[in-house]
Coordinates of C-alpha atoms in Angstrom, one line a residue:
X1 CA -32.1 33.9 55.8
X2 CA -33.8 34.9 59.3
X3 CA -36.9 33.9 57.7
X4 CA -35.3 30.4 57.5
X5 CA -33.9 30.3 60.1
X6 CA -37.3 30.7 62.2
X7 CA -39.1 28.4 59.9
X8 CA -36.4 25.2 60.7
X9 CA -36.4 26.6 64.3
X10 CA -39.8 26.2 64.7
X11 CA -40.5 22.7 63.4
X12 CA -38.0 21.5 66.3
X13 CA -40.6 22.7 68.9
X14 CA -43.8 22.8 66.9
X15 CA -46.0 19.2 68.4
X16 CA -45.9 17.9 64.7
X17 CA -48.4 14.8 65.4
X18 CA -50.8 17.0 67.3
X19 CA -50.8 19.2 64.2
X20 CA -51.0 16.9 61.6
X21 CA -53.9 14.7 63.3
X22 CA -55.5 18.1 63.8
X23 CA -55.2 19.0 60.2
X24 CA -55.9 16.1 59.1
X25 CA -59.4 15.8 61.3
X26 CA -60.7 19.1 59.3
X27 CA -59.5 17.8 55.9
X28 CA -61.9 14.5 56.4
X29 CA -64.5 16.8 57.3
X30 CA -68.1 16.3 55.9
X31 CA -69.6 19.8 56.8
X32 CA -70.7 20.7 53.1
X33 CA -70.0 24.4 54.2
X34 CA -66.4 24.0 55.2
X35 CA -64.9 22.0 52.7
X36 CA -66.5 23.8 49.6
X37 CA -64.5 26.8 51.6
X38 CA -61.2 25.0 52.0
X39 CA -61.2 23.3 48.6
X40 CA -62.0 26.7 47.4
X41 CA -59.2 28.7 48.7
X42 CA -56.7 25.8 48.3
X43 CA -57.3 26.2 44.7
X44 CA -56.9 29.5 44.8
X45 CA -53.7 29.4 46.4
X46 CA -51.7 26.8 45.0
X47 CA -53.0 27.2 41.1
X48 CA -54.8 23.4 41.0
X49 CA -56.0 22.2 37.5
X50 CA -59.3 20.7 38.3
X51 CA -59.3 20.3 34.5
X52 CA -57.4 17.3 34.7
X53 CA -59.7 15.7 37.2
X54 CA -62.5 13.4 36.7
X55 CA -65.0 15.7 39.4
X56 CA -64.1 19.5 38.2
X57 CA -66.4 21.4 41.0
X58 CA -65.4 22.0 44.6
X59 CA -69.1 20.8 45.4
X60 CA -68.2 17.1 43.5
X61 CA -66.2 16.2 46.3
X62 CA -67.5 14.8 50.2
X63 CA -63.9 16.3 51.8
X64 CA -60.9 18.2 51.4
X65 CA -59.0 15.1 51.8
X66 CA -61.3 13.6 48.7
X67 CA -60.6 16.9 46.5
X68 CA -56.7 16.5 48.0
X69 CA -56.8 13.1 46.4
X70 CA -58.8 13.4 43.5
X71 CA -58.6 10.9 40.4
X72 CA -57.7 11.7 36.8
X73 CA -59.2 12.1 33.6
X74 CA -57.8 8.2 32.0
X75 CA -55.7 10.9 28.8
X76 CA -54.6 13.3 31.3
X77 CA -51.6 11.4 32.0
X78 CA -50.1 9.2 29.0
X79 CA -47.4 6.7 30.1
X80 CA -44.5 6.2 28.2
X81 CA -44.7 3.1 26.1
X82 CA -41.3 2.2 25.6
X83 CA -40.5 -1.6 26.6
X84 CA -37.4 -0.5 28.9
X85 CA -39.3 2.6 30.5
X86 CA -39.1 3.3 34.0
X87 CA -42.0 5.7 34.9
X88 CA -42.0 8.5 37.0
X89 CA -44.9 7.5 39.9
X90 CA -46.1 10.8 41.0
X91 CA -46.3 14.4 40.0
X92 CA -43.9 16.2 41.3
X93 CA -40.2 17.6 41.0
X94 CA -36.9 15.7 41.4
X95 CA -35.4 16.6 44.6
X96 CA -32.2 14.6 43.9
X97 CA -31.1 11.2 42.5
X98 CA -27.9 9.6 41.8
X99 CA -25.9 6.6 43.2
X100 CA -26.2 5.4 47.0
X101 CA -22.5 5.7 47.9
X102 CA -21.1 3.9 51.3
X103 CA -25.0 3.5 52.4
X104 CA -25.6 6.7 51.7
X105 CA -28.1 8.7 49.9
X106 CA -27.5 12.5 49.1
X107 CA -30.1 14.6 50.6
X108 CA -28.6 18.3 50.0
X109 CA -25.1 20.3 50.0
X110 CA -23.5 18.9 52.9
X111 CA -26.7 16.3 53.4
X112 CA -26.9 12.7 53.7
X113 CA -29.1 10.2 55.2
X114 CA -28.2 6.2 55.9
X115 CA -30.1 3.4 53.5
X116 CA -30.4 1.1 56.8
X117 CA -32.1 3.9 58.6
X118 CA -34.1 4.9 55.5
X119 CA -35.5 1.2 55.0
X120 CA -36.5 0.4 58.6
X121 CA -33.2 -0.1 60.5
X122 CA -32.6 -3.7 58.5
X123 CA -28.8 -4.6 57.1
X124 CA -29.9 -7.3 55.5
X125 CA -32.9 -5.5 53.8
X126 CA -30.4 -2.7 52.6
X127 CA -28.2 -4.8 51.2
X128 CA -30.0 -5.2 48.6
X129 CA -29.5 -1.4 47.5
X130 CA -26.0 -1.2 48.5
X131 CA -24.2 0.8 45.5
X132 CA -27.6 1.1 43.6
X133 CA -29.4 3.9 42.4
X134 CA -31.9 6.1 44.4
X135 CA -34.3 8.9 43.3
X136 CA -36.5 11.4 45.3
X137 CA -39.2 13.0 44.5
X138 CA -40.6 15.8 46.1
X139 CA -45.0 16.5 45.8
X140 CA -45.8 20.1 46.2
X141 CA -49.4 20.6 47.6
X142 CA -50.8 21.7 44.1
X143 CA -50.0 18.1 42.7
X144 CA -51.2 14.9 41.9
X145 CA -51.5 12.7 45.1
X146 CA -51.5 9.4 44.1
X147 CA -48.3 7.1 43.8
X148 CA -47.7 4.4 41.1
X149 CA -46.0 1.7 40.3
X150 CA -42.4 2.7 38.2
X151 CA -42.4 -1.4 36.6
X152 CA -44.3 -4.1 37.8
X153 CA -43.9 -5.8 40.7
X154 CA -45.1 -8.6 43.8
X155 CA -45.0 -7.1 46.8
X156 CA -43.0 -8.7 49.4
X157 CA -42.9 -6.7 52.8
X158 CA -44.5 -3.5 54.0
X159 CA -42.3 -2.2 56.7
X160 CA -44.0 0.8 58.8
X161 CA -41.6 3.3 60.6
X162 CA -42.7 5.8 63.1
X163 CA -40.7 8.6 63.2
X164 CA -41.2 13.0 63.4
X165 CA -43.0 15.0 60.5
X166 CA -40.8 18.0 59.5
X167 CA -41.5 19.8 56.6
X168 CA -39.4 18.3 53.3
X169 CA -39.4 21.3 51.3
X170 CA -36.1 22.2 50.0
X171 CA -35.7 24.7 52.6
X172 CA -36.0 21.6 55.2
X173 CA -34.0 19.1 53.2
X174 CA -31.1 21.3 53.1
X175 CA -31.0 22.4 57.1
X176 CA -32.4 19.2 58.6
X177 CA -29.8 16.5 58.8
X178 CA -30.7 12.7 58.0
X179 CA -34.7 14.5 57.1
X180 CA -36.0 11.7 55.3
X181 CA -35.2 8.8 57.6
X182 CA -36.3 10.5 60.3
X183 CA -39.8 11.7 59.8
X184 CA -42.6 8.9 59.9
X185 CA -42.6 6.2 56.4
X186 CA -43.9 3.5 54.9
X187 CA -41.5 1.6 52.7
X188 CA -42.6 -1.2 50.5
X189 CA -40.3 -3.9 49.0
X190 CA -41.8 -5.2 45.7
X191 CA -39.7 -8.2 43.6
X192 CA -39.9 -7.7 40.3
X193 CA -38.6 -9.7 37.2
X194 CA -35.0 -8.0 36.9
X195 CA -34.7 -7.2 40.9
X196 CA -35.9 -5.6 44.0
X197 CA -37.2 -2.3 43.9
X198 CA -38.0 0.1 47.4
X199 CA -40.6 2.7 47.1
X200 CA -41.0 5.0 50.0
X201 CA -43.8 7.0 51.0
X202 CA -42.3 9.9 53.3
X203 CA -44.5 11.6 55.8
X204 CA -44.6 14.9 56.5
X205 CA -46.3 17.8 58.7
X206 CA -49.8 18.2 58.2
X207 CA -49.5 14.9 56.3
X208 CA -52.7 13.5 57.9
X209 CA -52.2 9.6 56.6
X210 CA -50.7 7.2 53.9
X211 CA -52.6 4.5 52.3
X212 CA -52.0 1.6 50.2
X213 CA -54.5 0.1 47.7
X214 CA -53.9 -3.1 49.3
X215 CA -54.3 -2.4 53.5
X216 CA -56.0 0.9 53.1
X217 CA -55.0 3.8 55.6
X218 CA -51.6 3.1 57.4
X219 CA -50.6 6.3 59.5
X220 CA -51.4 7.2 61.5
X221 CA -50.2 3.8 63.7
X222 CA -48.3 3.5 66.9
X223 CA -45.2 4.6 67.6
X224 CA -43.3 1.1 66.9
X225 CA -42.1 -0.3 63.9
X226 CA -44.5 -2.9 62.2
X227 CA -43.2 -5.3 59.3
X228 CA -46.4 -7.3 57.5
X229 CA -44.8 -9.8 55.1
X230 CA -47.2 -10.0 51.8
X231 CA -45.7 -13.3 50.3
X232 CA -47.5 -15.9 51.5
X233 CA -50.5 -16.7 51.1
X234 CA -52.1 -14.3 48.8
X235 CA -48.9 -11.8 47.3
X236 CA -50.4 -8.5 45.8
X237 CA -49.4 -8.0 42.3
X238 CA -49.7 -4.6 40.6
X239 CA -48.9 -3.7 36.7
X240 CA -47.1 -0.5 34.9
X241 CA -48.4 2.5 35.9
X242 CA -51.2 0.9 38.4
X243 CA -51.6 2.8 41.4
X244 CA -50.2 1.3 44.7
X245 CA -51.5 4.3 47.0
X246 CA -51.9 8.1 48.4
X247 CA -50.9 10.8 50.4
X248 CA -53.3 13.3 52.6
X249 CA -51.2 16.6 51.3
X250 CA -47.9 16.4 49.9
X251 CA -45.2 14.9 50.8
X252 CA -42.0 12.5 49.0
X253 CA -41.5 9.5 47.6
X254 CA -37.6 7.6 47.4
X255 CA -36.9 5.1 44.9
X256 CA -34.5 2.5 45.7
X257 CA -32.8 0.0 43.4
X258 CA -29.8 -2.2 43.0
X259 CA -26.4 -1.6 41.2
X260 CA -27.0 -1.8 37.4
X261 CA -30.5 -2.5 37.3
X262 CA -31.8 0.9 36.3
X263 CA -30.1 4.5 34.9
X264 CA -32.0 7.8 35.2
X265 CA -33.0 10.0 31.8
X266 CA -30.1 12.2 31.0
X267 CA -31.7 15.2 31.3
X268 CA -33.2 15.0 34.5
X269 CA -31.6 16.6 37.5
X270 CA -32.1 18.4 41.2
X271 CA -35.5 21.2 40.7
X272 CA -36.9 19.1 37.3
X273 CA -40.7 18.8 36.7
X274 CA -41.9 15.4 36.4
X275 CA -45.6 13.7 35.8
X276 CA -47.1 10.6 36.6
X277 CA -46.8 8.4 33.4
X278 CA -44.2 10.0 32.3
X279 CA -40.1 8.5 31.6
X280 CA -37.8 8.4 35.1
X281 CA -35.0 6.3 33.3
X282 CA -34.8 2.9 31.8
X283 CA -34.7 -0.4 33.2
X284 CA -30.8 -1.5 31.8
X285 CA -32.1 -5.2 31.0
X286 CA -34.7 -4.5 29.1
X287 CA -32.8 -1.5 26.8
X288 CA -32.7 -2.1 23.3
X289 CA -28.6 -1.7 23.3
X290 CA -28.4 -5.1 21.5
X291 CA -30.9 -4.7 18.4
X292 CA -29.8 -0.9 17.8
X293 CA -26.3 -1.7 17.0
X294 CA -27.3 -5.2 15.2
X295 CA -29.8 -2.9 12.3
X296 CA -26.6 -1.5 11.1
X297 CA -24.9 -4.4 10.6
X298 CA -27.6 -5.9 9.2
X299 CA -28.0 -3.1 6.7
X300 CA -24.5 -2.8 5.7
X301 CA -23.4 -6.1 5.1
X302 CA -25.0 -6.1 2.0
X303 CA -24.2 -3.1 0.8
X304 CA -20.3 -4.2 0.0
X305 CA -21.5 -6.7 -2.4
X306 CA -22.6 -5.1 -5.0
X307 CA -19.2 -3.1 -4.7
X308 CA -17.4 -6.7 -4.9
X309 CA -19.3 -7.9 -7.9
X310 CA -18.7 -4.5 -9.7
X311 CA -15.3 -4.9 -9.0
X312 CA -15.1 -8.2 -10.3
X313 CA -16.7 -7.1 -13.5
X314 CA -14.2 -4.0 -13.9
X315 CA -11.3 -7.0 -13.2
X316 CA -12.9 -9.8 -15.8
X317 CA -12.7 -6.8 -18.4
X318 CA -9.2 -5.8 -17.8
X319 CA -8.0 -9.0 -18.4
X320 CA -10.6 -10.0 -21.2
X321 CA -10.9 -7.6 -24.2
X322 CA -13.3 -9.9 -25.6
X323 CA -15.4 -9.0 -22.8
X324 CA -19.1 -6.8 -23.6
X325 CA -19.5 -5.0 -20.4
X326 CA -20.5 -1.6 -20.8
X327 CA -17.9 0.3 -18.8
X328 CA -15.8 2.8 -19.6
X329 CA -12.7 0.6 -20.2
X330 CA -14.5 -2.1 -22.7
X331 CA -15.7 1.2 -25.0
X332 CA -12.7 2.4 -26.4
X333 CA -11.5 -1.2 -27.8
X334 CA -14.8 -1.7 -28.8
X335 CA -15.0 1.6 -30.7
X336 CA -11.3 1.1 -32.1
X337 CA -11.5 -1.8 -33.6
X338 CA -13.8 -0.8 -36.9
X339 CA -11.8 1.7 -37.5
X340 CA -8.1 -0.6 -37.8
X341 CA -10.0 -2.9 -40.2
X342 CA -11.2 -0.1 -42.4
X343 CA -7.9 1.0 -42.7
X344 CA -6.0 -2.5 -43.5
X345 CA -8.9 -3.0 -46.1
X346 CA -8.1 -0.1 -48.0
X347 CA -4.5 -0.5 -47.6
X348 CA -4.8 -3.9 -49.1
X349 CA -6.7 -2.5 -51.9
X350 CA -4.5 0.1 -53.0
X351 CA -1.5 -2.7 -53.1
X352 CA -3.7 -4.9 -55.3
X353 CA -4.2 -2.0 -58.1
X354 CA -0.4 -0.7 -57.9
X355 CA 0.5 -4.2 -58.6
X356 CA -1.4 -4.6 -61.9
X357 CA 0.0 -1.2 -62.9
X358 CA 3.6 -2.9 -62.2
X359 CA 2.4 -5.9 -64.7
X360 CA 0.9 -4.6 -66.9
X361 CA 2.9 -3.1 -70.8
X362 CA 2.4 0.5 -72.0
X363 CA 0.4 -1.1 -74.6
X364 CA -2.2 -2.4 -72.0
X365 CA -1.0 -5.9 -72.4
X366 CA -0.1 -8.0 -68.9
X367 CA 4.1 -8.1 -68.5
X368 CA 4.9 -12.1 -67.8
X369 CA 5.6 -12.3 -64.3
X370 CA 9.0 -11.9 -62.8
X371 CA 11.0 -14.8 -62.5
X372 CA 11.7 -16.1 -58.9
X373 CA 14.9 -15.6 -57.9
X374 CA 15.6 -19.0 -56.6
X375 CA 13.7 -20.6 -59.9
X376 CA 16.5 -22.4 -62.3
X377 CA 16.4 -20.1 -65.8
X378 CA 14.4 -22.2 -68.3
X379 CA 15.7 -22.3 -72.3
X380 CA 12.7 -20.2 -72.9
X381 CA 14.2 -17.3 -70.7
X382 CA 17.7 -17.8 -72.1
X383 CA 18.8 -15.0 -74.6
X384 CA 18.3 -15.4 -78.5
X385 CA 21.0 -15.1 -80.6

């Protein structure tokens, strides 16, 4: 806790400009000697992968600042290829993210900072974001330094803001009030096709500069705020995943965006890992909400219709014994019905043969047949006397 206490103490008194252009003066240092020494015990100190890097040698690179923002290997960091994908621009951790309440955005426990004062001092500007969604992500000096784009987008103004450079380690962020719209930034304002989107590159001590892809190295500037407004005449356009610039050691990025236009991964929270490339949340336009719960229709409807037609069938042979279906109902009529004519045939038989028993004499001669009832008697049948 003292320990803390002295670090957050300091960084009020500590000449953080002087420092960082100081730093930053021996990180863009030629001297073969020095930076093969610096980029030796950085990497030493801080665990870097050179692995992933296109140059793998401290002696591949000019400076420290060059080995600080090193390129990578094309299949060292795969981007997400779903359609609705937002992608995490950086390496890093998530410091927080959430929803900008009442032009607000949660810093730390008891923390906040104001969007205005986060985006240049600009209502209008922060409008835009008013109720949205923010993230930020925090670089630790082992990472990846170069910042890409989450979607595509046009850019349409580059707002510099001069400001202090205090530390924004967690340590900071939860003991310096308002941290991140106070220390020096650059915030860029990209359209893209479902809405604005604010990308801000956070400053920090020892920070020695920010660049862009398109104006080069920004900061340091002077100590006003300078707007440059990229829409007219020649807008600068940059894809998915392209990169759209760089910090000189680490520092933070916040994301900006409006109500409803984006939702962060589930599982992602304050203190989780993230790589460049990798998924930050979707874009809510663009998720597949709409065909996922259409496939199941699509695959059930059919299905009741064989159920109807069977049904059908079971009804049409209820009501029709004549019927040939082979279900369990139509087998037992079907199986039945030999058997009844088997036994009227031999019934008739037997009838037929105990009749011509009844007619015939006890000689074996045929009795005349008896007289109908209802016949008149004949003289023949009369009596003799």
């Amino acid at each position: 806790m003292l320990k803390d206490d002295l670090f957050i103490a300091s960084q009020y008194v500590l000449p953080h400009h002087w420092l960082s252009r100081l730093v930053g003066k021996l990180a863009a240092c030629e001297s073969r000697w020095l930076k093969n020494q610096l980029i030796t015990r950085f990497i030493r100190q801080y665990d870097v992968r050179l692995d992933e890097a296109q140059r793998q040698h401290p002696q591949d690179f000019r400076s420290f600042n060059d080995f600080f923002t090193r390129e990578l290997l094309p299949e060292a960091r795969p981007q997400d290829q779903a359609v609705d994908s937002l992608l995490s621009p950086v390496d890093g951790a998530v410091s927080q993210l959430g929803r900008i309440q009442h032009g607000r955005i949660f810093q730390a426990k008891g923390q906040a900072f104001s969007l205005t004062e986060l985006l240049g001092g600009s209502r209008q500007r922060a409008e835009d974001f008013a109720g949205g969604q923010f993230a930020t992500l925090y670089l630790s000096p082992r990472d990846y330094h170069r910042v890409h784009m989450p979607m595509p987008g046009k850019l349409r103004e580059m707002i510099y803001v001069p400001g202090a450079l205090f530390s924004v380690n967690q340590t900071t962020a939860e003991r310096v009030p308002g941290l991140f719209a106070r220390n020096e930034r650059l915030v860029c304002i990209f359209d893209t096709e479902h809405g604005p989107m604010a990308m801000v590159l956070v400053g920090a001590m020892i920070v020695a500069a920010i660049e862009t892809v398109w104006a080069g190295q920004i900061t340091p500037a002077s100590r006003k705020i300078k707007v440059t407004d990229y829409r007219d005449p020649q807008p600068v356009e940059l894809d998915k995943g392209e990169e759209m610039g760089r910090f000189c050691l680490g520092s933070t990025v916040v994301l900006c965006f409006p109500d409803g236009m984006v939702d962060w991964s589930k599982e992602l929270e304050a203190g989780s890992p993230i790589r460049m490339g990798s998924r930050l949340g979707s874009i809510s336009a663009l998720r597949p909400d709409e065909p996922e719960t259409a496939e199941p229709e699509e695959t059930t409807e059919p299905e009741p219709e064989p159920e109807t037609e069977q049904a059908e069938a079971e009804t049409d042979t209820h009501s029709s014994p004549s019927s040939t279906s082979a279900t369990p109902e139509t087998l037992t009529p079907a199986t039945e019905q030999p058997v009844t004519d088997t036994v009227e045939a031999v019934e008739a038989i037997e009838a037929e043969e105990l009749k011509k028993e009844e007619t015939q004499a006890p000689d074996g001669t045929d009795q005349p047949s008896p007289v109908d009832e209802h016949t008149p008697e004949s003289d023949t049948d009369k009596p003799r006397t």
